[in-house]
mmCIF file of C-alpha atoms and ligand atoms in Angstrom:
data_model
loop_
_atom_site.group_PDB
_atom_site.id
_atom_site.type_symbol
_atom_site.label_atom_id
_atom_site.label_comp_id
_atom_site.label_asym_id
_atom_site.label_seq_id
_atom_site.Cartn_x
_atom_site.Cartn_y
_atom_site.Cartn_z
ATOM 1 C CA UNK A 1 -0.048 -0.139 -0.171
ATOM 2 C CA UNK A 2 1.212 3.593 -0.784
ATOM 3 C CA UNK A 3 1.496 6.247 1.851
ATOM 4 C CA UNK A 4 -1.555 7.958 0.351
ATOM 5 C CA UNK A 5 -3.433 4.816 0.677
ATOM 6 C CA UNK A 6 -2.393 4.131 4.273
ATOM 7 C CA UNK A 7 -3.409 7.799 4.921
ATOM 8 C CA UNK A 8 -7.124 7.197 3.465
ATOM 9 C CA UNK A 9 -7.400 4.135 5.459
ATOM 10 C CA UNK A 10 -6.889 5.721 8.754
ATOM 11 C CA UNK A 11 -8.748 8.578 7.604
ATOM 12 C CA UNK A 12 -11.676 6.571 6.918
ATOM 13 C CA UNK A 13 -11.086 4.582 10.160
ATOM 14 C CA UNK A 14 -11.392 7.593 12.254
ATOM 15 C CA UNK A 15 -15.056 8.361 11.298
ATOM 16 C CA UNK A 16 -16.099 5.366 13.989
ATOM 17 C CA UNK A 17 -14.731 7.705 16.680
ATOM 18 C CA UNK A 18 -17.349 10.454 15.389
ATOM 19 C CA UNK A 19 -20.855 10.621 16.905
ATOM 20 C CA UNK A 20 -23.237 11.879 14.268
ATOM 21 C CA UNK A 21 -24.873 15.158 14.961
ATOM 22 C CA UNK A 22 -21.870 16.110 17.286
ATOM 23 C CA UNK A 23 -19.170 18.815 16.972
ATOM 24 C CA UNK A 24 -15.758 17.701 16.704
ATOM 25 C CA UNK A 25 -12.380 19.091 16.431
ATOM 26 C CA UNK A 26 -10.658 18.760 13.261
ATOM 27 C CA UNK A 27 -6.727 19.074 12.719
ATOM 28 C CA UNK A 28 -4.678 19.733 9.877
ATOM 29 C CA UNK A 29 -2.417 18.103 7.167
ATOM 30 C CA UNK A 30 -2.764 15.599 4.360
ATOM 31 C CA UNK A 31 -4.040 12.608 6.792
ATOM 32 C CA UNK A 32 -6.762 14.990 7.973
ATOM 33 C CA UNK A 33 -7.745 15.949 4.366
ATOM 34 C CA UNK A 34 -8.542 12.101 3.892
ATOM 35 C CA UNK A 35 -10.432 12.120 7.149
ATOM 36 C CA UNK A 36 -12.394 15.436 6.085
ATOM 37 C CA UNK A 37 -13.300 13.687 2.784
ATOM 38 C CA UNK A 38 -14.461 10.883 4.730
ATOM 39 C CA UNK A 39 -16.535 12.941 7.159
ATOM 40 C CA UNK A 40 -18.367 14.568 4.327
ATOM 41 C CA UNK A 41 -19.280 10.959 3.026
ATOM 42 C CA UNK A 42 -20.906 9.856 6.379
ATOM 43 C CA UNK A 43 -24.625 8.904 6.009
ATOM 44 C CA UNK A 44 -25.476 10.665 9.167
ATOM 45 C CA UNK A 45 -23.556 13.873 9.289
ATOM 46 C CA UNK A 46 -21.825 15.851 12.117
ATOM 47 C CA UNK A 47 -23.511 18.987 13.412
ATOM 48 C CA UNK A 48 -20.256 21.124 12.924
ATOM 49 C CA UNK A 49 -16.556 21.431 13.292
ATOM 50 C CA UNK A 50 -14.042 23.530 15.235
ATOM 51 C CA UNK A 51 -10.882 23.896 12.712
ATOM 52 C CA UNK A 52 -7.319 23.959 13.639
ATOM 53 C CA UNK A 53 -6.212 26.099 10.355
ATOM 54 C CA UNK A 54 -7.568 28.243 7.659
ATOM 55 C CA UNK A 55 -6.442 25.143 5.061
ATOM 56 C CA UNK A 56 -8.927 22.691 7.046
ATOM 57 C CA UNK A 57 -11.486 25.425 7.509
ATOM 58 C CA UNK A 58 -11.505 25.907 3.418
ATOM 59 C CA UNK A 59 -11.832 21.876 2.928
ATOM 60 C CA UNK A 60 -14.376 21.615 5.462
ATOM 61 C CA UNK A 61 -16.695 24.241 4.116
ATOM 62 C CA UNK A 62 -15.986 23.143 0.535
ATOM 63 C CA UNK A 63 -17.934 20.047 1.756
ATOM 64 C CA UNK A 64 -20.661 22.022 3.283
ATOM 65 C CA UNK A 65 -19.633 21.374 6.638
ATOM 66 C CA UNK A 66 -20.201 24.090 9.300
ATOM 67 C CA UNK A 67 -17.157 25.495 11.077
ATOM 68 C CA UNK A 68 -17.442 27.031 14.266
ATOM 69 C CA UNK A 69 -14.907 29.394 16.144
ATOM 70 C CA UNK A 70 -13.449 27.632 18.924
ATOM 71 C CA UNK A 71 -14.847 30.357 21.446
ATOM 72 C CA UNK A 72 -18.204 29.219 20.321
ATOM 73 C CA UNK A 73 -18.078 25.750 22.237
ATOM 74 C CA UNK A 74 -17.357 24.318 25.629
ATOM 75 C CA UNK A 75 -16.328 21.220 24.972
ATOM 76 C CA UNK A 76 -15.815 18.817 22.119
ATOM 77 C CA UNK A 77 -16.062 14.923 22.415
ATOM 78 C CA UNK A 78 -13.180 14.142 20.230
ATOM 79 C CA UNK A 79 -10.278 15.664 18.103
ATOM 80 C CA UNK A 80 -8.956 13.974 15.100
ATOM 81 C CA UNK A 81 -5.605 15.192 13.800
ATOM 82 C CA UNK A 82 -2.356 13.677 12.345
ATOM 83 C CA UNK A 83 1.335 13.930 13.636
ATOM 84 C CA UNK A 84 4.650 14.180 12.340
ATOM 85 C CA UNK A 85 5.836 11.665 14.928
ATOM 86 C CA UNK A 86 4.287 9.615 17.737
ATOM 87 C CA UNK A 87 5.935 7.357 20.355
ATOM 88 C CA UNK A 88 4.613 4.177 22.232
ATOM 89 C CA UNK A 89 3.299 6.537 25.120
ATOM 90 C CA UNK A 90 1.013 8.648 22.853
ATOM 91 C CA UNK A 91 3.455 11.710 22.744
ATOM 92 C CA UNK A 92 3.588 13.458 19.543
ATOM 93 C CA UNK A 93 5.639 15.965 17.333
ATOM 94 C CA UNK A 94 3.334 18.093 15.598
ATOM 95 C CA UNK A 95 3.391 21.198 13.342
ATOM 96 C CA UNK A 96 4.996 20.281 10.087
ATOM 97 C CA UNK A 97 2.256 22.118 8.551
ATOM 98 C CA UNK A 98 2.710 25.031 10.937
ATOM 99 C CA UNK A 99 -0.630 24.614 12.654
ATOM 100 C CA UNK A 100 0.831 23.488 15.960
ATOM 101 C CA UNK A 101 -0.686 26.317 18.051
ATOM 102 C CA UNK A 102 -4.205 25.790 16.966
ATOM 103 C CA UNK A 103 -4.062 22.358 16.753
ATOM 104 C CA UNK A 104 -3.238 22.153 20.653
ATOM 105 C CA UNK A 105 -6.002 24.705 21.475
ATOM 106 C CA UNK A 106 -8.417 22.690 19.766
ATOM 107 C CA UNK A 107 -6.998 19.423 21.237
ATOM 108 C CA UNK A 108 -7.045 21.039 24.640
ATOM 109 C CA UNK A 109 -10.921 21.425 24.240
ATOM 110 C CA UNK A 110 -11.381 18.051 23.453
ATOM 111 C CA UNK A 111 -11.981 15.100 25.517
ATOM 112 C CA UNK A 112 -10.480 12.714 23.614
ATOM 113 C CA UNK A 113 -7.463 12.991 21.157
ATOM 114 C CA UNK A 114 -7.499 10.578 18.280
ATOM 115 C CA UNK A 115 -4.369 10.371 16.097
ATOM 116 C CA UNK A 116 -4.191 9.260 12.443
ATOM 117 C CA UNK A 117 -0.935 8.441 11.033
ATOM 118 C CA UNK A 118 0.664 6.077 8.820
ATOM 119 C CA UNK A 119 3.233 3.475 10.477
ATOM 120 C CA UNK A 120 6.361 5.525 9.313
ATOM 121 C CA UNK A 121 5.283 8.149 11.977
ATOM 122 C CA UNK A 122 5.677 5.687 15.071
ATOM 123 C CA UNK A 123 9.256 6.142 16.694
ATOM 124 C CA UNK A 124 10.951 5.152 19.949
ATOM 125 C CA UNK A 125 12.017 8.566 21.100
ATOM 126 C CA UNK A 126 10.738 11.914 19.686
ATOM 127 C CA UNK A 127 13.071 14.236 17.704
ATOM 128 C CA UNK A 128 14.074 12.567 14.306
ATOM 129 C CA UNK A 129 11.628 14.983 12.792
ATOM 130 C CA UNK A 130 12.654 18.610 13.328
ATOM 131 C CA UNK A 131 10.700 20.212 16.198
ATOM 132 C CA UNK A 132 8.647 23.198 15.142
ATOM 133 C CA UNK A 133 8.405 26.078 17.625
ATOM 134 C CA UNK A 134 5.994 28.985 16.850
ATOM 135 C CA UNK A 135 7.462 32.381 17.786
ATOM 136 C CA UNK A 136 6.549 35.903 17.715
ATOM 137 C CA UNK A 137 9.135 37.153 15.153
ATOM 138 C CA UNK A 138 10.632 39.952 17.553
ATOM 139 C CA UNK A 139 11.921 36.834 19.535
ATOM 140 C CA UNK A 140 13.169 34.416 16.701
ATOM 141 C CA UNK A 141 16.893 35.294 17.424
ATOM 142 C CA UNK A 142 16.717 34.802 21.325
ATOM 143 C CA UNK A 143 14.455 31.666 20.989
ATOM 144 C CA UNK A 144 16.911 30.211 18.539
ATOM 145 C CA UNK A 145 19.822 31.024 21.202
ATOM 146 C CA UNK A 146 17.980 29.148 23.651
ATOM 147 C CA UNK A 147 17.328 26.109 21.388
ATOM 148 C CA UNK A 148 21.127 25.832 20.494
ATOM 149 C CA UNK A 149 21.947 25.836 24.029
ATOM 150 C CA UNK A 150 19.403 22.795 24.606
ATOM 151 C CA UNK A 151 21.575 20.956 21.856
ATOM 152 C CA UNK A 152 19.464 21.716 18.946
ATOM 153 C CA UNK A 153 20.242 23.238 15.514
ATOM 154 C CA UNK A 154 17.520 25.858 14.897
ATOM 155 C CA UNK A 155 16.521 26.792 11.427
ATOM 156 C CA UNK A 156 13.789 29.539 10.469
ATOM 157 C CA UNK A 157 11.168 28.171 8.149
ATOM 158 C CA UNK A 158 11.573 30.376 5.330
ATOM 159 C CA UNK A 159 8.621 32.198 3.866
ATOM 160 C CA UNK A 160 6.295 30.790 6.221
ATOM 161 C CA UNK A 161 3.770 33.028 8.318
ATOM 162 C CA UNK A 162 1.303 31.010 10.529
ATOM 163 C CA UNK A 163 -2.452 31.568 10.782
ATOM 164 C CA UNK A 164 -1.408 33.721 13.928
ATOM 165 C CA UNK A 165 1.112 35.789 12.178
ATOM 166 C CA UNK A 166 4.094 34.052 13.757
ATOM 167 C CA UNK A 167 7.114 32.489 12.328
ATOM 168 C CA UNK A 168 8.046 28.738 12.850
ATOM 169 C CA UNK A 169 11.793 27.602 13.861
ATOM 170 C CA UNK A 170 12.273 24.139 13.265
ATOM 171 C CA UNK A 171 14.748 22.370 15.433
ATOM 172 C CA UNK A 172 16.979 19.348 14.623
ATOM 173 C CA UNK A 173 19.159 17.146 16.670
ATOM 174 C CA UNK A 174 17.050 16.977 19.748
ATOM 175 C CA UNK A 175 16.510 13.453 21.442
ATOM 176 C CA UNK A 176 13.248 14.063 23.444
ATOM 177 C CA UNK A 177 13.598 11.524 26.086
ATOM 178 C CA UNK A 178 11.294 13.459 28.235
ATOM 179 C CA UNK A 179 8.537 15.117 26.209
ATOM 180 C CA UNK A 180 6.738 16.469 29.418
ATOM 181 C CA UNK A 181 9.682 18.507 30.546
ATOM 182 C CA UNK A 182 11.005 19.713 27.174
ATOM 183 C CA UNK A 183 7.402 20.993 26.470
ATOM 184 C CA UNK A 184 7.251 22.856 29.873
ATOM 185 C CA UNK A 185 10.588 24.341 29.399
ATOM 186 C CA UNK A 186 10.357 25.801 25.804
ATOM 187 C CA UNK A 187 6.603 26.873 26.454
ATOM 188 C CA UNK A 188 7.783 29.447 29.086
ATOM 189 C CA UNK A 189 10.379 31.337 26.960
ATOM 190 C CA UNK A 190 9.370 34.786 26.339
ATOM 191 C CA UNK A 191 7.969 35.121 22.601
ATOM 192 C CA UNK A 192 7.366 31.342 22.181
ATOM 193 C CA UNK A 193 3.666 31.048 21.005
ATOM 194 C CA UNK A 194 3.488 27.177 21.066
ATOM 195 C CA UNK A 195 6.013 24.406 20.674
ATOM 196 C CA UNK A 196 5.140 21.032 18.547
ATOM 197 C CA UNK A 197 5.646 18.792 21.488
ATOM 198 C CA UNK A 198 2.145 17.206 22.421
ATOM 199 C CA UNK A 199 2.825 15.894 25.939
ATOM 200 C CA UNK A 200 0.162 17.406 27.912
ATOM 201 C CA UNK A 201 -2.296 17.111 25.017
ATOM 202 C CA UNK A 202 -1.085 13.749 24.012
ATOM 203 C CA UNK A 203 -3.156 11.248 21.977
ATOM 204 C CA UNK A 204 -5.525 8.907 23.619
ATOM 205 C CA UNK A 205 -5.803 6.578 20.881
ATOM 206 C CA UNK A 206 -3.741 6.254 17.691
ATOM 207 C CA UNK A 207 -5.050 4.734 14.401
ATOM 208 C CA UNK A 208 -2.049 3.653 12.515
ATOM 209 C CA UNK A 209 -1.937 2.637 9.000
ATOM 210 C CA UNK A 210 0.185 -0.283 8.156
ATOM 211 C CA UNK A 211 0.267 -3.001 5.170
ATOM 212 C CA UNK A 212 -1.663 -5.464 7.207
ATOM 213 C CA UNK A 213 -4.594 -2.650 7.968
ATOM 214 C CA UNK A 214 -5.315 -0.194 10.832
ATOM 215 C CA UNK A 215 -3.649 -0.770 13.922
ATOM 216 C CA UNK A 216 -5.031 0.763 16.961
ATOM 217 C CA UNK A 217 -3.098 1.787 19.810
ATOM 218 C CA UNK A 218 -4.537 2.886 22.937
ATOM 219 C CA UNK A 219 -2.704 5.053 25.634
HETATM 220 C C1 5RP B 301 0.262 20.272 11.016
HETATM 221 C C2 5RP B 301 0.387 18.866 11.625
HETATM 222 C C3 5RP B 301 0.214 17.579 10.889
HETATM 223 O O1 5RP B 301 -0.770 16.951 11.758
HETATM 224 C C4 5RP B 301 1.537 16.844 10.716
HETATM 225 O O2 5RP B 301 2.542 17.602 9.998
HETATM 226 C C5 5RP B 301 1.192 15.698 9.915
HETATM 227 O O3 5RP B 301 0.909 16.160 8.485
HETATM 228 P P1 5RP B 301 0.457 14.947 7.308
HETATM 229 O O4 5RP B 301 -0.939 14.186 7.613
HETATM 230 O O5 5RP B 301 0.340 15.726 6.201
HETATM 231 O O6 5RP B 301 1.709 13.931 7.188
HETATM 232 O O7 5RP B 301 0.865 18.764 12.892
HETATM 233 O O8 5RP B 301 0.665 21.391 11.689
#
């Protein structure tokens, strides 16, 4: 099976975690695009979605699915999103699509995080994928210095402005043995809008696309 077929497989599988008539949280990325397309095919539709990016909002609306502002909801039963890496405890690196901050906000509102990913994303230790950090532009150089002091090699993602007007620094060379501690540390630096470690808002379930079919990991 190709990677695209694996993404379509888990995108479809995630619809079984969606209650008809409910309001759900929707992530961002190519795997989520497959999920949004599967959502549109559901016989009993959802009521609406809270979206984590302008990109997903456009796709949801193109399918005729209503999109609510995050401030209009008190809770969401489920949040469905992809990941750049996920480990065996459900900790993730996210933000390859620069949507990490809004993704974390929507995940925080939701009671359950269902991650959809192909098996190439499963790792023993987070850090092979460059860690995205969203910053206020004025803080980019200072945050980069701090990231270098942590042992990483930061690089500004050229030409990218996030939906929040921020910039993304991608950090290579970090081996993230303690995702909870590193998320807390980076989050407290002035000018950091969000860090792509999802430890406090980790996955509860991962639907992993494999050549043998969908493997369900629960954490
Ligand atoms: C976007 C994300 C995505 O979930 C992550 O990059 C995975 O994307 P894809 O499904 O295209 O591999 O965090 O900010």
